[in-house]
Amino acid sequence: MKILVTGFDPFGGEKVNPAFEVLKKLRKNIAGAKIFLLEVPTVFGESISKVISAIEEQKPDVVLMIGQAGGRYEVTVERIGINIDDARIPDNKQNQPIDKPIDPEGPAAYFVTLPIKDMVQAIREAGVPASVSNSAGTFVCNHLLYGVLHYLAKNAPQIKAGFIHIPFLIEQAIGKTNMPSMGLNTMVTAIEAAITAIVSSASQKKKSAVKAKSTKKA
Ligand code: PCA
């Protein structure tokens, strides 16, 4: 199994993005899956094309995207990507779309195709607070999530994809009053637990498919 894990670069005046910091510390083999890393620019449009090129080149089985959600307390596994760009701040190339559909011809939303509840449970069992999130926002993270799900639905529905938002790192919270934050190693533990859940749910599905096949024959 090949898993492409992506992380955004810093934006909005931050010196780091926890997503990219986590990427650098991930093990390259998790629960038997090979991990491929990709840094993604926090830019509308470019973020989607960069991930799609990597998908076409590497042909992964799973795409797991990671982004920073400053202000959140937990690791949050996103459920849905919606067809709208509505930027509160400019991206890293000064684009600031307001109320603009990502694809005017596309459906309103796509559900993530990864086992989000299993991922949340695995992260919690690894000792890290986590929950399902029903909105990835309307900035570049949601844009990328929708864009990738839209591309895969049309071109490669066998490839599964999803998104995890992580809080600020502890050092990013310094000077921001009452701002929640999380340590880097804790975030790495959470992401590795989520990946382990993805791998085991895929192998369970495979097993039950084989079982169904042999039952039919008998
Ligand atoms: N978080 C932003 C975009 C890049 C990132 O890491 C977001 O939540 O949209």
Short mmCIF file of C-alpha atoms and ligand atoms in Angstrom, two decimals:
data_model
loop_
_atom_site.label_atom_id
_atom_site.label_comp_id
_atom_site.label_asym_id
_atom_site.label_seq_id
_atom_site.Cartn_x
_atom_site.Cartn_y
_atom_site.Cartn_z
CA MET A 1 0.00 0.00 0.00
CA LYS A 2 1.25 3.47 -0.96
CA ILE A 3 0.09 6.54 0.94
CA LEU A 4 0.73 10.08 -0.25
CA VAL A 5 0.79 12.43 2.74
CA THR A 6 0.68 16.14 1.99
CA GLY A 7 1.31 19.19 4.24
CA PHE A 8 0.92 22.91 3.58
CA ASP A 9 3.63 25.55 3.82
CA PRO A 10 3.34 28.41 6.38
CA PHE A 11 0.73 31.11 5.70
CA GLY A 12 -0.98 34.06 7.36
CA GLY A 13 2.24 35.43 8.87
CA GLU A 14 3.21 32.19 10.68
CA LYS A 15 6.85 31.05 10.55
CA VAL A 16 5.95 27.37 10.41
CA ASN A 17 3.03 25.18 9.46
CA PRO A 18 2.58 22.24 11.87
CA ALA A 19 1.40 20.15 8.91
CA PHE A 20 4.77 20.38 7.21
CA GLU A 21 6.65 19.96 10.51
CA VAL A 22 4.73 16.71 11.14
CA LEU A 23 5.52 15.48 7.63
CA LYS A 24 9.26 15.80 8.26
CA LYS A 25 9.02 13.54 11.32
CA LEU A 26 6.74 10.81 9.94
CA ARG A 27 8.12 7.29 9.63
CA LYS A 28 8.53 6.28 5.97
CA ASN A 29 6.89 2.93 6.58
CA ILE A 30 3.79 2.80 8.78
CA ALA A 31 1.97 -0.49 9.44
CA GLY A 32 3.48 -1.88 6.23
CA ALA A 33 2.41 1.09 4.07
CA LYS A 34 4.99 3.10 2.16
CA ILE A 35 4.73 6.81 2.92
CA PHE A 36 5.37 9.47 0.25
CA LEU A 37 5.57 13.11 1.30
CA LEU A 38 4.61 16.28 -0.53
CA GLU A 39 4.80 19.92 0.54
CA VAL A 40 1.90 21.92 -0.86
CA PRO A 41 1.78 25.71 -1.35
CA THR A 42 -1.00 27.51 0.52
CA VAL A 43 -2.30 28.88 -2.77
CA PHE A 44 -5.70 28.46 -4.43
CA GLY A 45 -5.45 26.49 -7.69
CA GLU A 46 -1.73 25.58 -7.41
CA SER A 47 -2.35 23.41 -4.35
CA ILE A 48 -4.80 21.23 -6.30
CA SER A 49 -2.62 20.94 -9.41
CA LYS A 50 0.45 20.04 -7.37
CA VAL A 51 -1.31 17.20 -5.54
CA ILE A 52 -2.97 15.93 -8.73
CA SER A 53 0.45 15.76 -10.49
CA ALA A 54 1.85 13.79 -7.56
CA ILE A 55 -1.14 11.41 -7.68
CA GLU A 56 -0.63 10.85 -11.42
CA GLU A 57 3.08 10.27 -10.96
CA GLN A 58 3.07 8.09 -7.84
CA LYS A 59 -0.29 6.35 -8.19
CA PRO A 60 -0.89 6.02 -4.43
CA ASP A 61 -3.71 3.97 -2.89
CA VAL A 62 -4.51 6.71 -0.39
CA VAL A 63 -4.05 10.49 -0.23
CA LEU A 64 -3.98 11.96 3.27
CA MET A 65 -3.81 15.75 3.34
CA ILE A 66 -2.84 17.67 6.47
CA GLY A 67 -3.33 21.35 7.32
CA GLN A 68 -3.15 23.78 10.22
CA ALA A 69 -6.37 24.87 11.91
CA GLY A 70 -5.24 27.57 14.34
CA GLY A 71 -7.68 27.83 17.25
CA ARG A 72 -8.77 24.18 17.28
CA TYR A 73 -8.06 22.17 20.44
CA GLU A 74 -7.95 18.70 18.96
CA VAL A 75 -6.73 16.80 15.96
CA THR A 76 -9.77 16.89 13.67
CA VAL A 77 -10.56 14.40 10.93
CA GLU A 78 -12.60 16.13 8.24
CA ARG A 79 -15.79 14.54 6.91
CA ILE A 80 -16.56 16.70 3.87
CA GLY A 81 -15.18 19.11 1.27
CA ILE A 82 -17.55 21.79 -0.07
CA ASN A 83 -17.61 23.53 -3.45
CA ILE A 84 -16.82 27.07 -2.28
CA ASP A 85 -13.84 29.38 -1.84
CA ASP A 86 -14.43 32.19 0.67
CA ALA A 87 -11.09 33.45 1.95
CA ARG A 88 -10.89 35.42 5.19
CA ILE A 89 -7.23 36.29 4.41
CA PRO A 90 -5.17 36.26 1.19
CA ASP A 91 -3.30 33.05 0.28
CA ASN A 92 0.49 33.01 -0.25
CA LYS A 93 0.04 34.57 -3.72
CA GLN A 94 -2.39 37.29 -2.62
CA ASN A 95 -5.47 35.51 -4.03
CA GLN A 96 -8.57 36.12 -1.94
CA PRO A 97 -11.63 34.61 -3.64
CA ILE A 98 -14.95 35.46 -2.02
CA ASP A 99 -18.04 33.25 -2.40
CA LYS A 100 -16.59 31.58 -5.51
CA PRO A 101 -17.41 27.98 -6.46
CA ILE A 102 -14.29 25.81 -6.87
CA ASP A 103 -15.88 24.18 -9.94
CA PRO A 104 -19.14 25.80 -11.11
CA GLU A 105 -20.06 22.50 -12.78
CA GLY A 106 -19.16 20.35 -9.76
CA PRO A 107 -21.48 18.95 -7.06
CA ALA A 108 -22.00 20.95 -3.85
CA ALA A 109 -19.81 18.63 -1.78
CA TYR A 110 -17.93 15.36 -1.54
CA PHE A 111 -17.62 13.11 1.49
CA VAL A 112 -14.12 11.99 2.44
CA THR A 113 -13.53 8.37 1.36
CA LEU A 114 -11.40 7.31 4.36
CA PRO A 115 -12.71 5.59 7.54
CA ILE A 116 -12.98 8.83 9.56
CA LYS A 117 -14.49 7.29 12.71
CA ASP A 118 -11.82 4.56 12.84
CA MET A 119 -9.18 7.25 12.44
CA VAL A 120 -10.59 9.34 15.31
CA GLN A 121 -10.79 6.27 17.53
CA ALA A 122 -7.21 5.25 16.72
CA ILE A 123 -5.90 8.75 17.47
CA ARG A 124 -7.74 8.77 20.81
CA GLU A 125 -6.41 5.30 21.66
CA ALA A 126 -2.91 6.63 20.96
CA GLY A 127 -3.58 9.17 23.73
CA VAL A 128 -4.35 12.27 21.68
CA PRO A 129 -7.62 14.25 21.73
CA ALA A 130 -9.42 13.97 18.38
CA SER A 131 -12.83 14.33 16.81
CA VAL A 132 -14.67 14.37 13.50
CA SER A 133 -15.03 17.82 11.96
CA ASN A 134 -17.93 18.62 9.68
CA SER A 135 -16.29 21.63 8.08
CA ALA A 136 -12.78 22.09 6.71
CA GLY A 137 -13.57 25.82 6.38
CA THR A 138 -13.64 27.76 3.11
CA PHE A 139 -9.93 28.56 2.68
CA VAL A 140 -7.17 26.62 0.88
CA CYS A 141 -7.55 23.41 2.95
CA ASN A 142 -11.18 22.89 1.99
CA HIS A 143 -10.27 23.98 -1.56
CA LEU A 144 -7.64 21.23 -1.81
CA LEU A 145 -9.85 18.61 -0.17
CA TYR A 146 -12.74 19.33 -2.55
CA GLY A 147 -10.41 19.58 -5.56
CA VAL A 148 -8.76 16.22 -4.88
CA LEU A 149 -12.03 14.40 -4.09
CA HIS A 150 -13.56 15.88 -7.28
CA TYR A 151 -10.58 14.75 -9.38
CA LEU A 152 -10.56 11.24 -7.86
CA ALA A 153 -14.34 10.80 -8.22
CA LYS A 154 -14.00 11.47 -11.95
CA ASN A 155 -10.64 9.85 -12.70
CA ALA A 156 -9.58 7.30 -10.09
CA PRO A 157 -12.38 6.37 -7.65
CA GLN A 158 -10.30 3.46 -6.31
CA ILE A 159 -7.91 5.97 -4.67
CA LYS A 160 -9.19 7.04 -1.24
CA ALA A 161 -8.61 10.52 0.15
CA GLY A 162 -9.15 12.57 3.27
CA PHE A 163 -7.96 15.49 5.37
CA ILE A 164 -6.76 16.04 8.93
CA HIS A 165 -6.56 19.49 10.54
CA ILE A 166 -4.09 19.97 13.40
CA PRO A 167 -3.85 22.79 15.97
CA PHE A 168 -1.06 25.35 16.34
CA LEU A 169 2.27 24.06 17.66
CA ILE A 170 3.13 25.18 21.18
CA GLU A 171 5.65 27.78 19.95
CA GLN A 172 3.04 29.31 17.62
CA ALA A 173 0.73 29.97 20.57
CA ILE A 174 3.28 32.13 22.39
CA GLY A 175 1.93 35.68 22.52
CA LYS A 176 -1.55 34.65 21.32
CA THR A 177 -3.72 34.91 24.42
CA ASN A 178 -5.78 31.82 25.29
CA MET A 179 -4.72 30.02 22.12
CA PRO A 180 -4.87 26.20 22.17
CA SER A 181 -1.77 24.35 20.97
CA MET A 182 -0.21 20.88 20.81
CA GLY A 183 3.34 19.51 20.86
CA LEU A 184 4.90 18.26 17.64
CA ASN A 185 5.55 14.71 18.85
CA THR A 186 1.92 14.41 19.99
CA MET A 187 0.78 15.43 16.51
CA VAL A 188 3.14 12.92 14.88
CA THR A 189 1.72 10.17 17.14
CA ALA A 190 -1.80 11.18 16.09
CA ILE A 191 -1.09 11.15 12.35
CA GLU A 192 0.74 7.80 12.54
CA ALA A 193 -2.21 6.34 14.47
CA ALA A 194 -4.63 7.63 11.82
CA ILE A 195 -2.52 6.09 9.05
CA THR A 196 -2.41 2.77 10.91
CA ALA A 197 -6.24 2.86 11.09
CA ILE A 198 -6.46 3.53 7.34
CA VAL A 199 -4.18 0.56 6.59
CA SER A 200 -6.01 -1.86 8.87
CA SER A 201 -9.44 -0.85 7.60
CA ALA A 202 -8.26 -1.37 4.00
CA SER A 203 -6.86 -4.83 4.78
CA GLN A 204 -10.07 -5.79 6.63
CA LYS A 205 -12.13 -4.74 3.60
CA LYS A 206 -9.88 -6.82 1.35
CA LYS A 207 -10.30 -9.85 3.64
CA SER A 208 -14.09 -9.61 3.68
CA ALA A 209 -14.15 -9.17 -0.11
CA VAL A 210 -12.17 -12.40 -0.50
CA LYS A 211 -14.52 -14.12 1.95
CA ALA A 212 -17.59 -12.97 0.02
CA LYS A 213 -16.04 -14.21 -3.21
CA SER A 214 -15.29 -17.67 -1.84
CA THR A 215 -18.72 -17.92 -0.17
CA LYS A 216 -20.37 -17.21 -3.52
CA LYS A 217 -18.44 -20.03 -5.18
CA ALA A 218 -19.25 -22.58 -2.50
N1 PCA B 1 -4.50 25.59 6.76
C1 PCA B 1 -5.33 26.45 5.94
C2 PCA B 1 -4.69 26.44 4.57
C3 PCA B 1 -3.33 25.88 4.76
C4 PCA B 1 -3.34 25.28 6.11
O1 PCA B 1 -2.45 24.60 6.61
C5 PCA B 1 -6.80 26.07 5.96
O2 PCA B 1 -7.27 25.50 6.96
O3 PCA B 1 -7.51 26.34 5.01
#
